[in-house]
Amino acid sequence: MQPYIYSIIHIVGILLTFMGFAYGMKQWSKGAAIAHGTGLVLILVSGFGLISKKYNNELQTWMFVKLAIWLALGGAIVLVKRRVVTGVAAWAIQLGLGAAAAWTVYHGISLLG
Ligand code: HEM
């Protein structure tokens, strides 16, 4: 498979994950959990697909940072479900994690190696 296919799956996974957050924050439903969980699986599989296609399976520091962010995004759905964080705080945590993941790609590569 061409690398761009993995990139598209990566982005679709990100969209699904955040749609799950948005639906779950409005009103908790099984669909929100399914969207979020499916999105995370797509992100993980395509992320490692990209590592194999674009980086020849050589692991770099920024990739571990993204893995940690991925885990945090997984845990964050529990906070949404139990309404531990709501409103602006929830938005800030979710978007902050997403922005940090994007940062590692566009700047962290040169900074972290
Ligand atoms: C297990 C977790 C993850 C792994 C292993 C991973 C890995 C990767 C890799 C290898 C690339 C290609 C970088 C390049 O083009 O040089 C990439 C791109 C990208 N990742 Fe991730 N990633 C993960 C999670 C995430 C998460 C959680 C987000 C955001 C919420 C994210 C956002 C992006 C974006 C915006 C791009 C650039 C577009 C693209 O090339 O597809 N990633 N990721």
Coordinates of N, CA and C and ligand atoms in Angstrom, one line a residue:
M1 N 0.8 -1.2 0.0 CA 0.0 0.0 0.0 C 0.9 1.3 0.0
Q2 N 0.4 2.2 -0.7 CA 1.2 3.5 -0.8 C 1.1 4.3 0.5
P3 N 2.1 5.0 0.9 CA 2.1 5.7 2.2 C 0.9 6.7 2.3
Y4 N 0.5 7.3 1.2 CA -0.6 8.3 1.4 C -1.9 7.6 1.8
I5 N -2.1 6.3 1.5 CA -3.3 5.6 2.0 C -3.2 5.6 3.5
Y6 N -2.0 5.3 4.1 CA -1.9 5.3 5.5 C -2.2 6.6 6.1
S7 N -1.7 7.7 5.4 CA -2.0 9.1 5.9 C -3.5 9.3 5.9
I8 N -4.2 8.9 4.9 CA -5.7 9.1 4.9 C -6.3 8.4 6.0
I9 N -5.9 7.1 6.2 CA -6.5 6.3 7.3 C -6.2 7.0 8.6
H10 N -5.0 7.5 8.8 CA -4.6 8.2 10.0 C -5.5 9.4 10.3
I11 N -5.7 10.2 9.2 CA -6.6 11.4 9.4 C -8.0 11.0 9.7
V12 N -8.5 10.0 9.0 CA -9.9 9.5 9.2 C -10.0 9.0 10.7
G13 N -9.0 8.3 11.1 CA -9.0 7.8 12.5 C -9.1 9.0 13.5
I14 N -8.3 10.1 13.2 CA -8.3 11.3 14.1 C -9.7 11.9 14.0
L15 N -10.3 12.0 12.8 CA -11.7 12.6 12.7 C -12.6 11.8 13.6
L16 N -12.6 10.5 13.5 CA -13.5 9.6 14.2 C -13.3 9.7 15.7
T17 N -12.1 9.7 16.1 CA -11.8 9.8 17.6 C -12.4 11.1 18.1
F18 N -12.2 12.2 17.4 CA -12.7 13.5 17.9 C -14.2 13.6 17.8
M19 N -14.8 13.0 16.8 CA -16.3 13.0 16.7 C -16.8 12.2 17.9
G20 N -16.1 11.1 18.2 CA -16.6 10.4 19.4 C -16.6 11.2 20.7
F21 N -15.5 12.0 20.8 CA -15.4 13.0 22.0 C -16.6 13.9 21.9
A22 N -16.9 14.5 20.8 CA -17.9 15.5 20.6 C -19.3 15.0 21.0
Y23 N -19.6 13.8 20.4 CA -20.9 13.2 20.6 C -21.0 12.8 22.1
G24 N -19.9 12.2 22.6 CA -20.0 11.8 24.0 C -20.1 12.9 25.0
M25 N -19.6 14.1 24.7 CA -19.7 15.2 25.6 C -21.1 15.8 25.6
K26 N -21.8 15.7 24.4 CA -23.1 16.2 24.3 C -24.1 15.3 25.1
Q27 N -24.0 14.0 24.8 CA -24.8 13.1 25.5 C -24.1 11.7 25.3
W28 N -23.8 11.0 26.4 CA -23.1 9.8 26.3 C -23.9 8.7 25.6
S29 N -23.3 8.0 24.6 CA -24.0 6.9 23.9 C -22.9 5.9 23.5
K30 N -23.4 4.7 23.2 CA -22.6 3.6 22.8 C -21.9 4.0 21.5
G31 N -22.6 4.7 20.6 CA -22.0 5.2 19.3 C -20.8 6.0 19.5
A32 N -20.9 6.9 20.6 CA -19.7 7.8 20.8 C -18.5 6.9 21.2
A33 N -18.7 5.9 22.0 CA -17.6 5.0 22.4 C -17.1 4.3 21.2
I34 N -18.0 3.8 20.4 CA -17.6 3.0 19.2 C -16.8 3.9 18.2
A35 N -17.3 5.1 18.0 CA -16.5 6.0 17.1 C -15.1 6.3 17.6
H36 N -15.1 6.6 18.9 CA -13.8 7.0 19.5 C -12.8 5.8 19.5
G37 N -13.3 4.6 19.8 CA -12.5 3.4 19.9 C -12.0 3.0 18.5
T38 N -12.9 3.0 17.5 CA -12.6 2.7 16.1 C -11.5 3.7 15.6
G39 N -11.7 4.9 15.9 CA -10.8 6.0 15.5 C -9.4 5.7 16.0
L40 N -9.3 5.3 17.3 CA -8.0 5.1 17.9 C -7.3 3.9 17.3
V41 N -8.1 2.9 17.0 CA -7.5 1.7 16.3 C -6.9 2.1 15.0
L42 N -7.7 2.9 14.2 CA -7.2 3.3 12.9 C -6.0 4.1 13.0
I43 N -5.9 5.0 14.0 CA -4.7 5.9 14.2 C -3.5 5.0 14.5
L44 N -3.7 4.0 15.3 CA -2.6 3.2 15.7 C -2.1 2.3 14.6
V45 N -3.0 1.7 13.9 CA -2.6 0.8 12.8 C -1.9 1.6 11.7
S46 N -2.6 2.7 11.3 CA -2.0 3.5 10.2 C -0.7 4.2 10.6
G47 N -0.6 4.6 11.9 CA 0.6 5.2 12.4 C 1.8 4.2 12.3
F48 N 1.6 3.0 12.6 CA 2.7 2.0 12.5 C 2.9 1.7 11.0
G49 N 1.8 1.8 10.2 CA 2.0 1.6 8.7 C 2.9 2.7 8.2
L50 N 2.7 4.0 8.7 CA 3.5 5.1 8.2 C 5.0 4.9 8.7
I51 N 5.1 4.4 9.9 CA 6.5 4.2 10.4 C 7.2 3.2 9.5
S52 N 6.5 2.1 9.1 CA 7.1 1.1 8.2 C 7.4 1.7 6.8
K53 N 6.4 2.4 6.3 CA 6.6 2.9 4.9 C 7.5 4.1 4.8
K54 N 7.4 5.0 5.7 CA 8.2 6.3 5.5 C 9.5 6.2 6.3
Y55 N 9.5 5.4 7.4 CA 10.7 5.4 8.3 C 11.4 4.1 8.4
N56 N 11.0 3.2 7.5 CA 11.7 1.9 7.4 C 11.7 1.1 8.8
N57 N 10.6 1.3 9.5 CA 10.5 0.7 10.9 C 11.5 1.2 11.9
E58 N 12.2 2.3 11.6 CA 13.1 2.8 12.6 C 12.4 3.8 13.6
L59 N 12.4 3.3 14.8 CA 11.6 4.1 15.8 C 12.4 5.3 16.3
Q60 N 11.7 6.5 16.4 CA 12.4 7.7 16.8 C 11.6 8.2 18.0
T61 N 12.3 9.1 18.8 CA 11.7 9.6 20.1 C 10.3 10.2 19.9
W62 N 10.1 11.0 18.8 CA 8.8 11.7 18.7 C 7.7 10.6 18.5
M63 N 8.0 9.5 18.0 CA 7.0 8.4 17.8 C 6.5 7.9 19.1
F64 N 7.4 7.8 20.1 CA 7.0 7.4 21.5 C 6.1 8.5 22.1
V65 N 6.4 9.7 21.8 CA 5.6 10.9 22.4 C 4.2 10.7 21.8
K66 N 4.1 10.4 20.5 CA 2.8 10.2 19.9 C 2.0 9.0 20.5
L67 N 2.8 8.0 20.8 CA 2.2 6.8 21.4 C 1.6 7.2 22.8
A68 N 2.3 8.0 23.5 CA 1.9 8.5 24.9 C 0.6 9.3 24.7
I69 N 0.6 10.2 23.7 CA -0.6 11.0 23.4 C -1.8 10.2 23.0
W70 N -1.5 9.1 22.3 CA -2.5 8.2 21.8 C -3.2 7.5 23.1
L71 N -2.3 7.1 24.0 CA -2.8 6.5 25.2 C -3.7 7.5 26.0
A72 N -3.2 8.7 26.1 CA -3.9 9.8 26.9 C -5.3 10.0 26.2
L73 N -5.3 10.0 24.9 CA -6.6 10.2 24.2 C -7.5 9.1 24.5
G74 N -7.0 7.9 24.6 CA -7.8 6.7 25.0 C -8.4 6.9 26.4
G75 N -7.5 7.3 27.3 CA -8.0 7.5 28.7 C -9.0 8.6 28.8
A76 N -8.9 9.6 28.0 CA -9.7 10.8 28.1 C -11.2 10.5 27.9
I77 N -11.5 9.5 27.2 CA -12.9 9.2 27.0 C -13.6 8.7 28.3
V78 N -12.8 8.1 29.2 CA -13.4 7.8 30.5 C -13.8 9.0 31.3
L79 N -12.9 10.0 31.2 CA -13.2 11.3 31.8 C -14.5 11.9 31.3
V80 N -14.7 11.8 29.9 CA -15.9 12.3 29.3 C -17.1 11.5 29.7
K81 N -17.0 10.2 29.7 CA -18.1 9.4 30.1 C -18.6 9.6 31.5
R82 N -17.6 9.7 32.4 CA -18.0 9.9 33.9 C -18.2 11.4 34.2
R83 N -18.1 12.2 33.2 CA -18.2 13.7 33.4 C -17.3 14.2 34.5
V84 N -16.0 13.7 34.5 CA -15.0 14.2 35.4 C -14.6 15.6 35.0
V85 N -14.4 15.7 33.7 CA -14.1 17.1 33.1 C -15.2 17.4 32.1
T86 N -15.7 18.6 32.1 CA -16.7 19.0 31.2 C -16.4 20.4 30.6
G87 N -17.2 20.8 29.6 CA -17.1 22.1 29.1 C -15.7 22.5 28.5
V88 N -15.3 23.7 28.8 CA -14.1 24.3 28.2 C -12.9 23.4 28.6
A89 N -12.9 22.9 29.8 CA -11.7 22.1 30.3 C -11.6 20.9 29.4
A90 N -12.7 20.2 29.1 CA -12.7 19.0 28.3 C -12.2 19.3 26.9
W91 N -12.8 20.4 26.3 CA -12.3 20.8 25.0 C -10.8 21.1 25.0
A92 N -10.3 21.8 26.0 CA -8.9 22.2 26.0 C -8.0 21.0 26.1
I93 N -8.4 20.0 26.9 CA -7.6 18.8 27.1 C -7.5 18.0 25.8
Q94 N -8.7 17.8 25.2 CA -8.7 17.0 23.9 C -8.0 17.7 22.8
L95 N -8.3 19.0 22.6 CA -7.7 19.7 21.5 C -6.2 19.9 21.8
G96 N -5.8 20.1 23.0 CA -4.4 20.2 23.4 C -3.6 18.9 23.1
L97 N -4.2 17.8 23.4 CA -3.5 16.5 23.0 C -3.4 16.3 21.5
G98 N -4.5 16.7 20.8 CA -4.5 16.6 19.3 C -3.4 17.5 18.7
A99 N -3.4 18.7 19.2 CA -2.4 19.7 18.7 C -1.0 19.2 19.0
A100 N -0.8 18.7 20.2 CA 0.6 18.2 20.6 C 1.0 17.1 19.7
A101 N 0.1 16.2 19.3 CA 0.4 15.1 18.3 C 0.8 15.7 17.0
A102 N 0.1 16.7 16.5 CA 0.4 17.3 15.2 C 1.8 18.0 15.4
W103 N 2.0 18.6 16.5 CA 3.3 19.3 16.7 C 4.5 18.4 16.6
T104 N 4.3 17.2 17.2 CA 5.5 16.2 17.1 C 5.8 15.9 15.6
V105 N 4.7 15.9 14.7 CA 5.0 15.6 13.3 C 5.7 16.8 12.6
Y106 N 5.2 18.0 12.8 CA 5.7 19.1 12.0 C 6.9 19.8 12.6
H107 N 7.1 19.7 13.9 CA 8.3 20.3 14.5 C 9.1 19.4 15.4
G108 N 8.4 18.5 16.1 CA 9.1 17.6 17.0 C 10.1 16.7 16.3
I109 N 9.8 16.4 15.1 CA 10.8 15.5 14.3 C 12.2 16.1 14.4
S110 N 12.3 17.4 14.1 CA 13.6 18.0 14.1 C 14.1 18.2 15.5
L111 N 13.2 18.5 16.5 CA 13.6 18.8 17.8 C 13.9 17.6 18.6
L112 N 13.1 16.5 18.5 CA 13.2 15.4 19.4 C 14.0 14.3 18.7
G113 N 14.0 14.2 17.4 CA 14.7 13.2 16.7 C 13.9 11.9 16.5
Ligands
HEM1 C1 0.3 5.4 18.1 C2 0.2 6.7 17.8 C3 0.7 7.3 16.6 C4 1.8 7.0 15.7 C5 2.7 5.7 15.8 C6 1.8 8.0 14.7 C7 2.7 8.0 13.6 C8 2.8 8.9 12.6 C9 3.7 8.9 11.5 C10 4.8 7.9 11.3 C11 3.4 9.9 10.7 C12 4.1 10.3 9.4 C13 5.0 11.4 9.6 C14 5.7 11.9 8.4 O1 5.0 12.2 7.4 O2 6.9 12.1 8.3 C15 2.2 10.6 11.3 C16 1.6 11.7 10.7 C17 0.6 12.4 11.4 N1 0.0 12.1 12.6 FE1 0.4 10.5 13.7 N2 0.9 8.9 14.9 C18 0.2 8.5 16.1 C19 -0.9 9.2 16.6 C20 -1.4 10.4 16.2 C21 -2.4 11.2 16.9 C22 -3.1 10.7 18.2 C23 -2.6 12.3 16.2 C24 -3.6 13.4 16.4 C25 -4.6 13.4 17.2 C26 -1.7 12.2 15.0 C27 -1.7 13.2 14.0 C28 -0.9 13.1 12.9 C29 -0.9 14.1 11.8 C30 -1.7 15.4 11.8 C31 0.0 13.7 10.9 C32 0.4 14.4 9.5 C33 -0.4 13.8 8.4 C34 0.0 12.5 7.9 O3 1.1 12.3 7.4 O4 -0.8 11.6 7.9 N3 -1.0 11.1 15.1 N4 1.9 9.9 12.4

